[in-house]
Short mmCIF file of C-alpha atoms in Angstrom, two decimals:
data_model
loop_
_atom_site.label_atom_id
_atom_site.label_comp_id
_atom_site.label_asym_id
_atom_site.label_seq_id
_atom_site.Cartn_x
_atom_site.Cartn_y
_atom_site.Cartn_z
CA MET A 123 15.86 -35.77 45.20
CA LEU A 124 15.82 -32.02 45.90
CA ALA A 125 12.85 -31.56 43.56
CA VAL A 126 10.68 -33.75 45.79
CA PHE A 127 10.85 -31.11 48.55
CA ARG A 128 10.23 -28.16 46.27
CA LYS A 129 6.84 -26.58 45.84
CA PRO A 130 5.26 -27.74 42.55
CA LYS A 131 5.54 -25.25 39.69
CA THR A 132 2.35 -24.07 38.05
CA PHE A 133 1.82 -23.65 34.31
CA LYS A 134 -0.94 -22.82 31.84
CA LEU A 135 -1.11 -25.41 29.08
CA ARG A 136 -2.81 -25.49 25.70
CA ALA A 137 -2.70 -27.57 22.55
CA VAL A 138 -1.36 -26.26 19.24
CA HIS A 139 -4.75 -25.78 17.58
CA SER A 140 -6.69 -24.58 20.62
CA GLN A 141 -7.01 -21.30 22.48
CA GLU A 142 -8.37 -23.03 25.59
CA LYS A 143 -5.90 -23.07 28.49
CA PHE A 144 -5.87 -25.11 31.69
CA GLY A 145 -3.70 -25.10 34.80
CA VAL A 146 -1.21 -27.85 35.65
CA ALA A 147 1.21 -28.17 38.56
CA GLY A 148 4.18 -30.49 38.77
CA ARG A 149 7.69 -31.00 40.11
CA SER A 150 9.22 -32.10 36.82
CA CYS A 151 8.91 -31.57 33.13
CA GLN A 152 7.77 -35.17 32.67
CA GLU A 153 5.06 -34.86 35.32
CA VAL A 154 3.65 -31.71 33.73
CA LEU A 155 3.77 -33.33 30.28
CA GLN A 156 1.94 -36.44 31.49
CA LYS A 157 -0.80 -34.39 33.15
CA GLY A 158 -1.16 -32.22 30.08
CA CYS A 159 -1.41 -35.19 27.70
CA LEU A 160 -3.96 -36.83 29.98
CA HIS A 161 -6.13 -33.72 29.97
CA LEU A 162 -5.84 -33.25 26.20
CA GLN A 163 -6.10 -36.98 25.50
CA LEU A 164 -2.80 -37.01 23.63
CA PRO A 165 -0.13 -39.74 23.61
CA VAL A 166 2.78 -39.09 25.95
CA ALA A 167 5.21 -40.90 23.70
CA GLY A 168 6.75 -38.43 21.26
CA SER A 169 5.09 -35.41 22.92
CA ARG A 170 6.99 -32.46 24.39
CA LEU A 171 6.45 -29.03 25.96
CA CYS A 172 7.57 -25.65 24.69
CA LEU A 173 7.14 -22.03 25.75
CA TYR A 174 4.26 -20.26 24.06
CA GLU A 175 6.10 -16.95 23.66
CA ASP A 176 9.12 -18.12 21.65
CA GLY A 177 8.83 -21.88 21.06
CA THR A 178 11.76 -22.86 23.31
CA GLU A 179 11.46 -26.54 24.27
CA LEU A 180 11.09 -27.17 28.00
CA THR A 181 13.59 -29.70 29.33
CA GLY A 182 14.46 -31.01 32.79
CA ASP A 183 17.47 -28.69 33.09
CA TYR A 184 15.42 -25.65 32.15
CA PHE A 185 12.31 -26.58 34.14
CA TRP A 186 12.97 -24.80 37.44
CA SER A 187 14.21 -21.57 35.86
CA VAL A 188 10.90 -20.93 34.07
CA PRO A 189 8.63 -18.49 35.98
CA ASP A 190 5.42 -19.80 37.52
CA ASN A 191 2.25 -19.47 35.44
CA SER A 192 4.23 -19.47 32.19
CA GLU A 193 2.18 -20.53 29.21
CA LEU A 194 3.21 -23.81 27.58
CA VAL A 195 2.14 -25.54 24.38
CA VAL A 196 1.88 -29.33 24.19
CA LEU A 197 3.33 -30.64 20.93
CA THR A 198 2.88 -34.15 19.60
CA SER A 199 5.25 -35.88 17.18
CA GLY A 200 5.67 -33.83 14.00
CA GLN A 201 4.13 -30.62 15.37
CA THR A 202 6.11 -27.37 15.59
CA TRP A 203 5.64 -24.07 17.39
CA GLN A 204 7.45 -20.80 16.65
CA GLY A 205 5.99 -18.72 19.42
CA TYR A 206 3.70 -15.72 18.85
CA VAL A 207 4.41 -15.97 15.13
CA SER A 208 2.50 -19.26 14.91
CA ASP A 209 -0.63 -17.75 16.46
CA LEU A 210 -0.32 -14.66 14.28
CA GLY A 211 -0.07 -16.81 11.17
CA ARG A 212 -3.29 -18.64 12.02
CA PHE A 213 -4.94 -15.32 12.91
CA LEU A 214 -4.10 -13.88 9.49
CA SER A 215 -5.13 -17.03 7.65
CA ALA A 216 -8.59 -16.69 9.18
CA PHE A 217 -9.03 -13.42 7.27
CA HIS A 218 -7.71 -14.77 3.99
CA LYS A 219 -10.95 -16.70 3.50
CA PRO A 220 -13.20 -15.67 6.41
CA HIS A 221 -16.20 -17.88 7.02
CA ALA A 222 -19.69 -16.73 7.92
CA GLY A 223 -19.28 -17.84 11.54
CA LEU A 224 -16.34 -15.48 12.08
CA ILE A 225 -18.23 -12.53 10.60
CA GLN A 226 -21.35 -13.27 12.65
CA ALA A 227 -19.33 -13.64 15.86
CA ALA A 228 -17.57 -10.30 15.24
CA ARG A 229 -20.90 -8.54 14.60
CA GLN A 230 -22.37 -9.96 17.80
CA LEU A 231 -19.36 -8.85 19.83
CA LEU A 232 -19.52 -5.37 18.33
CA SER A 233 -23.23 -4.98 19.15
CA ASP A 234 -22.54 -5.76 22.82
CA GLU A 235 -19.24 -3.91 23.17
CA GLN A 236 -19.05 -0.57 25.03
CA ALA A 237 -15.29 0.10 25.31
CA PRO A 238 -14.24 2.52 22.50
CA LEU A 239 -10.92 0.80 21.74
CA ARG A 240 -12.49 -2.64 21.47
CA GLN A 241 -15.29 -1.17 19.37
CA LYS A 242 -12.73 0.21 16.91
CA LEU A 243 -10.80 -3.07 16.74
CA LEU A 244 -13.99 -5.03 16.08
CA ALA A 245 -15.21 -2.50 13.51
CA ASP A 246 -11.85 -2.67 11.69
CA LEU A 247 -12.05 -6.46 11.79
CA LEU A 248 -15.52 -6.45 10.26
CA HIS A 249 -14.41 -3.94 7.65
CA THR A 250 -11.59 -6.29 6.62
CA VAL A 251 -13.47 -9.59 6.57
CA SER A 252 -16.47 -8.08 4.77
CA GLU A 253 -14.45 -7.16 1.69
CA ASN A 254 -15.55 -8.67 -1.61
CA ILE A 255 -12.29 -8.17 -3.46
CA ALA A 256 -12.79 -10.79 -6.16
CA ALA A 257 -16.10 -9.30 -7.34
CA GLU A 258 -15.75 -6.94 -10.29
CA THR A 259 -19.18 -6.00 -11.65
CA ARG A 260 -22.16 -4.12 -10.26
CA ASP A 261 -24.21 -7.35 -10.30
CA GLU A 262 -21.56 -9.19 -8.26
CA ASP A 263 -21.16 -6.51 -5.56
CA PRO A 264 -24.05 -3.97 -5.57
CA PRO A 265 -23.09 -2.29 -2.23
CA TRP A 266 -19.72 -1.26 -3.68
CA PHE A 267 -21.46 0.89 -6.32
CA GLU A 268 -23.79 2.73 -3.92
CA GLY A 269 -23.70 6.46 -4.70
CA LEU A 270 -22.11 6.02 -8.15
CA GLU A 271 -23.76 6.81 -11.47
CA SER A 272 -25.37 3.87 -13.26
CA ARG A 273 -22.90 4.19 -16.16
CA PHE A 274 -20.24 2.58 -13.98
CA GLN A 275 -20.70 -1.17 -14.29
CA SER A 276 -17.28 -2.43 -13.17
CA LYS A 277 -14.92 -1.56 -10.33
CA SER A 278 -11.91 -1.29 -12.64
CA GLY A 279 -13.87 1.03 -14.92
CA TYR A 280 -14.73 3.39 -12.09
CA LEU A 281 -11.22 3.45 -10.61
CA ARG A 282 -9.74 4.04 -14.05
CA TYR A 283 -12.13 7.00 -14.40
CA SER A 284 -11.07 8.22 -10.94
CA CYS A 285 -7.42 8.27 -11.98
CA GLU A 286 -8.22 9.92 -15.30
CA SER A 287 -10.09 12.67 -13.43
CA ARG A 288 -7.01 13.45 -11.34
CA ILE A 289 -4.77 13.62 -14.42
CA ARG A 290 -7.31 15.79 -16.28
CA SER A 291 -7.28 18.25 -13.36
CA TYR A 292 -3.49 18.58 -13.73
CA LEU A 293 -3.95 19.34 -17.43
CA ARG A 294 -6.54 22.03 -16.60
CA GLU A 295 -3.98 23.70 -14.35
CA VAL A 296 -1.50 23.76 -17.23
CA HIS A 297 -4.07 25.36 -19.57
CA SER A 298 -5.21 27.92 -16.96
CA TYR A 299 -1.63 29.11 -16.45
CA ALA A 300 -1.62 30.50 -20.01
CA SER A 301 -3.18 33.72 -18.75
CA LEU A 302 0.00 34.40 -16.74
CA VAL A 303 2.32 33.94 -19.71
CA SER A 304 3.45 36.99 -21.66
CA MET A 305 1.54 37.78 -24.86
CA GLU A 306 4.63 37.10 -26.95
CA ALA A 307 4.95 33.53 -25.64
CA ARG A 308 1.28 32.69 -25.06
CA ASP A 309 0.62 31.10 -28.45
CA GLU A 310 3.64 28.83 -28.11
CA TYR A 311 2.62 27.93 -24.56
CA SER A 312 -0.87 26.99 -25.77
CA ARG A 313 0.65 24.94 -28.58
CA VAL A 314 2.76 22.95 -26.10
CA ALA A 315 -0.24 22.45 -23.81
CA ASP A 316 -2.19 21.09 -26.79
CA LEU A 317 0.63 18.66 -27.57
CA MET A 318 0.46 17.39 -24.00
CA CYS A 319 -3.31 17.06 -24.29
CA ARG A 320 -3.00 14.92 -27.41
CA LYS A 321 -0.43 12.67 -25.78
CA LEU A 322 -2.66 12.24 -22.73
CA ARG A 323 -5.65 11.36 -24.89
CA ALA A 324 -3.58 8.71 -26.63
CA SER A 325 -2.67 7.18 -23.26
CA ARG A 326 -6.27 7.52 -22.00
CA TYR A 327 -5.08 9.98 -19.36
CA ASN A 328 -2.97 7.28 -17.67
CA GLY A 329 -6.07 5.83 -16.05
CA SER A 330 -4.34 2.43 -16.00
CA TYR A 331 -2.49 3.48 -12.83
CA PHE A 332 -5.60 2.56 -10.77
CA ASP A 333 -6.84 -0.29 -12.97
CA ARG A 334 -6.02 -3.72 -11.55
CA GLY A 335 -6.72 -5.24 -14.95
CA ALA A 336 -3.95 -3.24 -16.64
CA LYS A 337 -0.54 -4.65 -17.50
CA ALA A 338 1.98 -4.87 -14.66
CA GLY A 339 4.09 -1.92 -15.82
CA GLY A 340 1.08 0.36 -16.21
CA ARG A 341 -0.62 0.02 -12.82
CA LEU A 342 0.18 0.96 -9.24
CA CYS A 343 -1.60 -2.00 -7.64
CA THR A 344 -1.42 -5.78 -7.49
CA PRO A 345 -3.69 -7.88 -9.76
CA GLU A 346 -6.04 -8.13 -6.76
CA GLY A 347 -6.20 -4.34 -6.40
CA TRP A 348 -3.93 -3.70 -3.39
CA PHE A 349 -2.19 -0.32 -3.34
CA CYS A 350 0.77 0.48 -1.09
CA CYS A 351 1.74 3.96 0.00
CA GLN A 352 5.05 5.01 -1.58
CA GLY A 353 5.93 7.34 1.27
CA PRO A 354 6.46 11.12 1.40
CA PHE A 355 8.21 12.87 -1.48
CA ASP A 356 11.57 12.96 0.34
CA VAL A 357 11.86 9.26 1.34
CA ASP A 358 11.96 6.01 -0.61
CA THR A 359 9.33 4.02 1.30
CA CYS A 360 6.37 4.40 3.66
CA ALA A 361 7.50 3.81 7.25
CA SER A 362 3.91 3.13 8.33
CA LYS A 363 3.34 0.49 5.62
CA HIS A 364 -0.01 2.02 4.61
CA SER A 365 -2.01 -0.12 2.20
CA ILE A 366 -5.56 -0.21 0.90
CA ASN A 367 -7.72 -2.14 -1.54
CA PRO A 368 -10.42 0.15 -2.95
CA TYR A 369 -11.84 -2.85 -4.83
CA GLY A 370 -12.83 -4.50 -1.53
CA ASN A 371 -15.86 -2.55 -0.33
CA ARG A 372 -17.54 0.83 -0.56
CA GLU A 373 -15.78 2.28 2.48
CA SER A 374 -12.35 1.41 1.07
CA ARG A 375 -13.35 2.97 -2.25
CA VAL A 376 -14.29 6.22 -0.51
CA LEU A 377 -11.17 6.24 1.67
CA PHE A 378 -8.96 5.73 -1.37
CA SER A 379 -10.16 9.07 -2.73
CA THR A 380 -8.20 10.72 0.13
CA TRP A 381 -4.93 9.20 -1.09
CA ASN A 382 -2.83 11.59 -3.18
CA LEU A 383 -0.89 11.37 -6.41
CA ASP A 384 1.84 13.66 -5.11
CA HIS A 385 4.25 15.45 -7.43
CA ILE A 386 7.82 14.99 -6.14
CA ILE A 387 8.87 18.16 -7.96
CA GLU A 388 5.87 20.34 -7.23
CA LYS A 389 3.42 20.93 -10.06
CA LYS A 390 2.02 24.34 -9.17
CA ARG A 391 5.08 25.87 -7.51
CA THR A 392 7.76 24.54 -9.81
CA VAL A 393 6.97 22.50 -12.93
CA VAL A 394 4.29 24.67 -14.59
CA PRO A 395 6.12 27.98 -13.92
CA ALA A 396 9.36 26.40 -15.20
CA LEU A 397 7.58 25.33 -18.39
CA ALA A 398 6.24 28.85 -18.93
CA GLU A 399 9.66 30.35 -18.26
CA ALA A 400 11.36 27.95 -20.67
CA ILE A 401 8.92 28.92 -23.43
CA THR A 402 9.28 32.63 -22.72
CA GLU A 403 13.08 32.51 -22.77
CA ARG A 404 13.57 29.89 -25.47
CA ASP A 405 15.34 32.33 -27.85
CA GLY A 406 15.18 30.00 -30.83
CA ARG A 407 15.66 26.84 -28.81
CA GLU A 408 13.08 24.05 -28.79
CA VAL A 409 11.48 23.35 -25.41
CA ALA A 410 11.64 19.68 -24.40
CA TRP A 411 7.94 19.57 -23.64
CA GLU A 412 7.93 15.78 -23.19
CA TYR A 413 10.25 16.19 -20.20
CA PHE A 414 7.67 18.47 -18.59
CA TYR A 415 4.91 16.05 -19.63
CA GLY A 416 6.66 13.31 -17.67
CA LEU A 417 6.93 15.51 -14.59
CA LEU A 418 3.29 16.55 -14.73
CA PHE A 419 1.43 13.38 -15.68
CA THR A 420 3.52 10.24 -15.21
CA LEU A 421 5.11 8.08 -12.52
CA GLU A 422 8.43 9.72 -13.37
CA ASN A 423 7.41 12.41 -10.87
CA LEU A 424 4.24 11.05 -9.21
CA LYS A 425 4.01 9.06 -5.97
CA LEU A 426 0.86 7.51 -4.53
CA VAL A 427 0.71 8.46 -0.86
CA HIS A 428 -1.63 7.99 2.08
CA ILE A 429 -3.03 11.27 3.35
CA ALA A 430 -0.86 11.02 6.50
CA CYS A 431 2.26 10.77 4.32
CA HIS A 432 1.34 13.73 2.13
CA LYS A 433 3.65 16.54 3.26
CA LYS A 434 2.27 19.98 2.48
CA THR A 435 5.63 21.69 2.99
CA THR A 436 7.61 23.21 0.13
CA HIS A 437 9.57 20.43 -1.57
CA LYS A 438 12.44 22.70 -2.61
CA LEU A 439 13.18 20.62 -5.69
CA GLY A 440 13.71 22.05 -9.17
CA CYS A 441 13.59 20.88 -12.76
CA ASP A 442 16.75 19.57 -14.34
CA PRO A 443 18.20 22.52 -16.35
CA ARG A 444 19.94 20.06 -18.71
CA ARG A 445 16.59 18.64 -19.85
CA ILE A 446 14.53 21.79 -20.33
CA TYR A 447 15.54 22.31 -23.99
CA GLN A 448 16.15 19.86 -26.77
CA PRO A 449 19.87 19.35 -27.34
CA GLN A 450 21.05 21.48 -30.23
CA THR A 451 22.74 19.63 -33.04
CA LYS A 452 25.95 21.21 -34.16
CA PRO A 453 26.18 21.78 -37.94
CA LYS A 454 28.76 19.60 -39.59
CA ARG A 455 31.89 21.47 -40.61
CA ARG A 456 32.49 21.26 -44.35
CA ARG A 457 35.93 20.18 -45.37
CA PRO A 458 37.71 22.58 -47.71
CA ALA A 459 37.92 21.39 -51.31
CA ARG A 460 41.25 19.99 -52.34
CA LYS A 461 43.14 21.94 -54.93
CA CYS A 462 44.08 20.17 -58.13
CA ARG A 463 47.74 20.04 -58.93
#
């Protein structure tokens, strides 16, 4: 009977699949539920109320402890609500297959918006929903190829070329270092560099790293073309969860060019000088050039990182001294001949 003398509590109600809210006041959970169902034209039988923020069901015992103007969701039989997560799930699903109405509405909002933060959010939204990830050829997505030479007719072909170009630049650095090697060791250094060049040609300069059509073990992306930042050289993962799909649209393609294939053990400061030193001081030993090849050109020592995760500081990591030279085989000791008796 005490509830009869209390001031009615006020709530904001909404249905599961609607963003529209309306105010309801009542002195009991049942009264609020009945008013909400009447407004939404839902059956009272089997319906219930829950808190929008976390999905907690509202009961008679809990009714008076809930703050005024709390947001409630009306659920009918069989419906569930998990709080903010439910709204977020529907929000993300809208971008999985965005329809023309969503894109048009976002463009209209952006054209009328003046606040910088809201402008950025809307621009990012449009950037995301305008992606044409599934398209592969120039005919299917002409805007993606704007500014590229006509010889590039597929997205995978261009991104493979982009990766090859990076790997080729590493090889040029190896060749150019020959001028710093002593005259006595220069020929051997050039021979090793040529061996690396041949191996790279055979692997097509590891261009498969950026090719979404390559086999799973040979690419850094998903079959759809999504790349994830692997984090700075000194950590295992990217704390910011950076990701990008350069196959989506032209802007993503351009932005992807700012991502780095970062050498964990530094190429210029460490790996190339260590290779030159190993050749100079080999003293009859055979340099394990394939170990250096792995450090220079493969995922053994390369990490794909967002520009914000690319640390320019000295890595202070060195080559493994046990792997610089090929292991020397010990000559078998000959057993002494047995004397005849």
